[in-house]
């Protein structure tokens, strides 16, 4: 579907690098990886690419700043198609991506190789029509609706998973970021009574039980593409990195640092989604979107996040053991 295309992948997270690069190779593309914005700028200043996939939140130079420098400069990728990869954050819609210098947006996590290829090809076709320096083969892409992404690459804002809103306001009918859960004000019970603590415990269980905690499909698909040994290595790396991200989230909660909380949740959502930790991804996205509200229900991070991750972590470790 993307046979022969050279792709610069600007992504700082090692787990996401492995997942996205594996999908690109399966689609016939030739990916080169830049681990941060400065490295991507240096590579893009020397070598032309058919398309650039850019994560928005990267160290040293953000994706938004990288796109601005590429578009304003005289390098070989000034007119190359750019696609934003994001798991929420500063750029969350097609319009915002275009205004920042991109030609489209694809939401992480990427759960299907085919749908990812369809999305990339669709954006490249529009970029070519708009006068970008785009390269495409003449074979039509398979007719397929991208999974969880609206036409035009727009980030979903109200998708549902087993009846629970992923980016919307409710899980099991209760707003995660709102003032009430199951009719009780506050996720952690603010008056310190046993009744409110019991209600908070019940609310936590509602979040935990809102949908499937782990979906092996993304990792299983990669096994067929990259082989069991490589996916086992990816799982080992992902477990280590998500352990660190969960710890970062807890530190930010303890320090009541809103920006650090948002950054940690953003990173966690992207990593957890890539490996099928569904429930953890859902909650991390909610925190990313409304970190101030999350601090008002801080016990959710302290108690629920470790439970969700412990379940997914155990499933991943068992899966890796079976692949060795």
Coordinates of C-alpha atoms in Angstrom, one line a residue:
X1 CA 0.0 0.0 0.0
X2 CA 2.9 2.3 0.7
X3 CA 5.5 0.4 -1.3
X4 CA 8.9 2.1 -1.6
X5 CA 7.9 5.3 0.2
X6 CA 10.7 6.8 2.4
X7 CA 9.3 7.9 5.7
X8 CA 10.8 10.0 8.5
X9 CA 9.3 9.0 11.8
X10 CA 9.9 11.6 14.5
X11 CA 8.9 9.9 17.7
X12 CA 10.6 10.0 21.1
X13 CA 9.0 7.0 22.7
X14 CA 10.9 3.7 22.0
X15 CA 7.8 1.6 22.2
X16 CA 5.9 3.7 19.7
X17 CA 8.9 3.7 17.5
X18 CA 8.9 -0.1 17.3
X19 CA 5.2 -0.3 16.7
X20 CA 4.9 2.4 14.0
X21 CA 8.1 1.4 12.2
X22 CA 6.9 -2.2 12.2
X23 CA 3.6 -1.2 10.6
X24 CA 5.3 1.0 8.0
X25 CA 7.6 -1.9 7.0
X26 CA 4.6 -4.2 6.7
X27 CA 3.0 -1.7 4.4
X28 CA 6.1 -1.6 2.2
X29 CA 7.5 1.7 3.3
X30 CA 11.1 2.4 4.4
X31 CA 11.1 4.2 7.7
X32 CA 13.9 6.2 9.3
X33 CA 13.6 7.0 13.0
X34 CA 14.4 10.3 14.7
X35 CA 14.1 10.2 18.5
X36 CA 13.4 13.9 19.0
X37 CA 12.6 17.1 17.2
X38 CA 16.2 18.3 16.8
X39 CA 17.3 14.9 15.4
X40 CA 14.3 15.0 13.0
X41 CA 15.2 18.5 11.9
X42 CA 18.8 17.6 11.2
X43 CA 17.8 14.4 9.3
X44 CA 15.2 16.3 7.3
X45 CA 17.6 19.0 6.4
X46 CA 19.9 16.5 4.7
X47 CA 17.6 14.0 3.1
X48 CA 14.4 14.2 1.2
X49 CA 11.5 12.0 2.3
X50 CA 8.2 11.0 0.7
X51 CA 6.3 11.7 3.9
X52 CA 7.1 12.8 7.5
X53 CA 5.2 11.4 10.4
X54 CA 5.7 13.7 13.4
X55 CA 4.7 13.3 17.0
X56 CA 3.7 16.6 18.6
X57 CA 5.1 16.3 22.0
X58 CA 8.9 15.6 21.8
X59 CA 11.9 16.7 23.8
X60 CA 14.3 19.4 22.6
X61 CA 12.0 20.6 19.8
X62 CA 8.3 20.0 19.7
X63 CA 6.5 18.7 16.7
X64 CA 4.8 22.0 16.1
X65 CA 8.1 23.8 16.2
X66 CA 9.7 21.2 13.9
X67 CA 6.9 21.7 11.3
X68 CA 7.3 25.5 11.4
X69 CA 11.0 25.2 10.8
X70 CA 10.6 22.8 8.0
X71 CA 7.9 24.9 6.2
X72 CA 9.8 28.1 6.7
X73 CA 13.2 26.7 5.7
X74 CA 14.8 25.9 2.3
X75 CA 15.6 22.3 3.0
X76 CA 14.6 19.3 0.8
X77 CA 11.4 18.6 2.8
X78 CA 9.9 22.1 2.8
X79 CA 7.1 20.9 0.5
X80 CA 7.0 17.3 1.7
X81 CA 3.7 15.9 3.1
X82 CA 3.6 16.0 6.9
X83 CA 1.3 13.8 9.0
X84 CA 0.8 14.5 12.7
X85 CA 0.7 11.5 15.1
X86 CA -1.0 12.4 18.4
X87 CA -2.6 10.8 21.4
X88 CA -4.3 14.1 22.4
X89 CA -2.4 17.2 23.3
X90 CA -1.9 20.6 21.7
X91 CA -3.0 19.5 18.2
X92 CA -6.1 17.3 18.3
X93 CA -8.0 18.1 15.1
X94 CA -7.4 18.1 11.4
X95 CA -7.8 21.9 11.3
X96 CA -5.3 22.4 14.0
X97 CA -2.8 20.1 12.3
X98 CA -3.2 22.0 9.0
X99 CA -2.7 25.3 10.6
X100 CA 0.5 24.0 12.3
X101 CA 1.9 23.0 8.8
X102 CA 0.7 19.4 8.5
X103 CA -1.4 17.9 5.8
X104 CA -3.4 15.6 8.1
X105 CA -3.6 13.9 11.5
X106 CA -3.7 10.3 12.6
X107 CA -4.7 9.5 16.2
X108 CA -2.7 7.1 18.3
X109 CA -2.9 4.3 19.3
X110 CA -2.6 2.7 15.9
X111 CA -4.6 -0.5 16.3
X112 CA -4.7 -1.8 12.7
X113 CA -1.9 -2.0 10.1
X114 CA -4.5 -1.8 7.3
X115 CA -6.4 1.2 8.6
X116 CA -3.1 3.0 9.3
X117 CA -2.1 2.4 5.7
X118 CA -5.4 3.7 4.4
X119 CA -5.2 6.8 6.5
X120 CA -1.6 7.6 5.4
X121 CA -2.5 7.0 1.7
X122 CA -5.6 9.1 1.9
X123 CA -3.7 12.1 3.4
X124 CA -1.0 11.7 0.8
X125 CA -3.5 11.7 -2.0
X126 CA -5.0 15.0 -0.7
X127 CA -1.5 16.4 -0.3
X128 CA -0.7 15.5 -3.9
X129 CA -3.9 17.2 -5.1
X130 CA -3.0 20.3 -3.1
X131 CA 0.4 20.6 -4.7
X132 CA 2.7 18.9 -2.2
X133 CA 5.7 16.9 -3.4
X134 CA 3.9 13.6 -2.8
X135 CA 4.8 10.2 -4.2
X136 CA 2.3 7.4 -4.6
X137 CA 2.0 4.2 -6.6
X138 CA -1.0 3.9 -8.9
X139 CA -2.6 0.9 -7.2
X140 CA -5.7 1.8 -5.4
X141 CA -5.8 1.4 -1.6
X142 CA -8.2 -1.2 -0.3
X143 CA -11.7 0.1 0.6
X144 CA -11.6 0.3 4.3
X145 CA -12.9 2.6 7.0
X146 CA -10.1 3.6 9.3
X147 CA -10.7 2.2 12.7
X148 CA -11.7 4.9 15.1
X149 CA -10.7 7.8 12.9
X150 CA -13.2 10.0 11.0
X151 CA -12.6 10.7 7.2
X152 CA -10.0 13.4 6.7
X153 CA -7.8 12.1 9.5
X154 CA -9.8 14.0 12.2
X155 CA -9.1 12.9 15.7
X156 CA -12.2 11.1 17.2
X157 CA -13.8 13.1 20.0
X158 CA -16.6 10.7 21.1
X159 CA -15.6 7.2 20.2
X160 CA -17.0 4.3 22.3
X161 CA -15.6 1.1 23.5
X162 CA -18.0 -1.6 24.7
X163 CA -20.5 1.2 25.4
X164 CA -18.0 3.3 27.4
X165 CA -17.0 6.7 26.0
X166 CA -13.3 6.8 25.4
X167 CA -12.9 10.6 24.8
X168 CA -16.4 11.6 25.8
X169 CA -17.7 12.5 29.2
X170 CA -19.0 9.2 30.7
X171 CA -17.9 5.8 31.7
X172 CA -20.8 3.5 32.8
X173 CA -23.0 6.6 32.8
X174 CA -20.7 8.5 35.2
X175 CA -18.5 11.5 34.2
X176 CA -14.9 10.8 34.8
X177 CA -13.9 14.4 34.8
X178 CA -17.1 15.9 36.0
X179 CA -18.3 16.6 39.6
X180 CA -20.3 13.5 40.2
X181 CA -19.7 9.8 39.9
X182 CA -22.7 7.6 40.5
X183 CA -24.4 10.6 42.2
X184 CA -21.5 11.2 44.6
X185 CA -19.7 14.4 44.5
X186 CA -15.9 13.8 43.9
X187 CA -14.1 10.7 43.0
X188 CA -12.4 10.4 46.3
X189 CA -15.1 11.6 48.7
X190 CA -14.2 15.0 50.1
X191 CA -15.9 14.9 53.5
X192 CA -13.8 12.0 54.8
X193 CA -16.8 9.9 55.9
X194 CA -17.0 6.2 55.5
X195 CA -20.0 6.7 53.3
X196 CA -18.1 8.8 50.9
X197 CA -15.1 6.5 51.0
X198 CA -17.3 3.6 50.1
X199 CA -18.8 5.6 47.3
X200 CA -15.3 6.5 46.1
X201 CA -14.4 2.8 46.1
X202 CA -17.5 1.9 44.1
X203 CA -16.7 4.7 41.7
X204 CA -13.2 3.3 41.2
X205 CA -14.6 -0.1 40.5
X206 CA -16.9 1.5 37.9
X207 CA -13.9 2.9 36.1
X208 CA -12.0 -0.3 36.3
X209 CA -14.9 -2.4 35.1
X210 CA -16.1 0.0 32.3
X211 CA -14.6 -2.1 29.5
X212 CA -12.0 -4.6 28.6
X213 CA -8.7 -3.9 30.4
X214 CA -6.4 -5.5 27.8
X215 CA -6.8 -6.3 24.1
X216 CA -4.0 -8.6 22.7
X217 CA -4.9 -7.8 19.1
X218 CA -2.4 -5.0 18.4
X219 CA 0.5 -7.1 19.7
X220 CA -0.8 -10.3 18.0
X221 CA -0.9 -8.4 14.7
X222 CA 2.7 -7.4 15.1
X223 CA 3.7 -11.0 15.7
X224 CA 2.6 -11.9 12.2
X225 CA 4.6 -8.9 10.8
X226 CA 7.8 -8.9 12.9
X227 CA 8.0 -12.4 14.5
X228 CA 7.6 -13.5 18.0
X229 CA 11.1 -12.7 19.3
X230 CA 10.9 -9.1 18.1
X231 CA 7.5 -8.6 19.7
X232 CA 8.7 -10.2 23.0
X233 CA 11.5 -7.6 23.0
X234 CA 8.9 -4.9 22.3
X235 CA 6.8 -6.1 25.2
X236 CA 9.8 -6.1 27.5
X237 CA 10.6 -2.5 26.5
X238 CA 7.0 -1.4 26.8
X239 CA 6.6 -2.9 30.3
X240 CA 9.7 -1.0 31.5
X241 CA 8.6 2.3 29.9
X242 CA 5.0 2.1 31.1
X243 CA 6.3 1.3 34.6
X244 CA 8.2 4.5 34.5
X245 CA 5.3 6.5 33.1
X246 CA 2.9 5.3 35.8
X247 CA 5.6 6.3 38.4
X248 CA 5.8 9.7 36.7
X249 CA 2.1 10.1 36.9
X250 CA 2.1 9.3 40.6
X251 CA 4.9 11.8 41.3
X252 CA 3.1 14.5 39.4
X253 CA -0.1 13.8 41.4
X254 CA 1.8 13.9 44.7
X255 CA 3.4 17.2 43.8
X256 CA 0.1 18.6 42.4
X257 CA 2.0 19.6 39.3
X258 CA -0.7 20.0 36.6
X259 CA 1.6 20.3 33.6
X260 CA 3.8 17.3 34.7
X261 CA 0.6 15.4 35.2
X262 CA -0.6 16.2 31.7
X263 CA 2.7 15.3 30.1
X264 CA 2.9 12.0 32.0
X265 CA -0.7 11.1 31.1
X266 CA -0.1 12.0 27.4
X267 CA 2.9 9.7 27.2
X268 CA 1.1 7.0 29.1
X269 CA -1.9 7.1 26.7
X270 CA 0.3 6.7 23.7
X271 CA 2.3 3.8 25.0
X272 CA -0.5 1.9 26.7
X273 CA -2.7 2.2 23.6
X274 CA 0.0 0.9 21.3
X275 CA 0.2 -2.4 23.3
X276 CA -3.5 -2.9 23.9
X277 CA -3.8 -1.7 27.5
X278 CA -7.3 -0.4 26.7
X279 CA -8.7 0.6 30.1
X280 CA -5.4 2.3 31.1
X281 CA -5.4 4.2 27.8
X282 CA -8.9 5.4 28.4
X283 CA -8.2 6.8 31.8
X284 CA -4.8 8.3 30.8
X285 CA -6.6 10.2 28.0
X286 CA -9.1 11.6 30.4
X287 CA -6.3 12.8 32.6
X288 CA -4.5 14.3 29.6
X289 CA -7.6 16.2 28.6
X290 CA -8.4 17.6 32.1
X291 CA -5.4 17.4 34.5
X292 CA -6.8 20.1 36.8
X293 CA -10.0 18.1 37.4
X294 CA -8.0 15.0 37.9
X295 CA -6.1 16.5 40.8
X296 CA -9.5 17.0 42.5
X297 CA -9.9 13.2 42.4
X298 CA -6.3 12.3 43.0
X299 CA -7.1 9.0 44.6
X300 CA -8.1 7.7 41.2
X301 CA -4.5 8.0 40.0
X302 CA -3.2 6.6 43.3
X303 CA -5.5 3.6 43.4
X304 CA -7.1 2.9 40.0
X305 CA -4.1 3.4 37.6
X306 CA -1.9 0.8 39.4
X307 CA -4.7 -1.7 39.3
X308 CA -5.4 -1.2 35.6
X309 CA -1.7 -1.4 34.8
X310 CA -1.1 -4.5 37.0
X311 CA -3.7 -6.4 35.0
X312 CA -2.4 -5.4 31.6
X313 CA 1.2 -5.8 32.7
X314 CA 0.5 -9.4 33.8
X315 CA -1.2 -10.2 30.4
X316 CA 1.7 -8.7 28.5
X317 CA 4.3 -10.6 30.5
X318 CA 2.4 -13.9 29.9
X319 CA 2.2 -13.1 26.2
X320 CA 5.9 -12.4 25.9
X321 CA 6.7 -15.7 27.7
X322 CA 4.7 -17.6 25.1
X323 CA 6.6 -15.9 22.3
X324 CA 10.1 -16.7 23.4

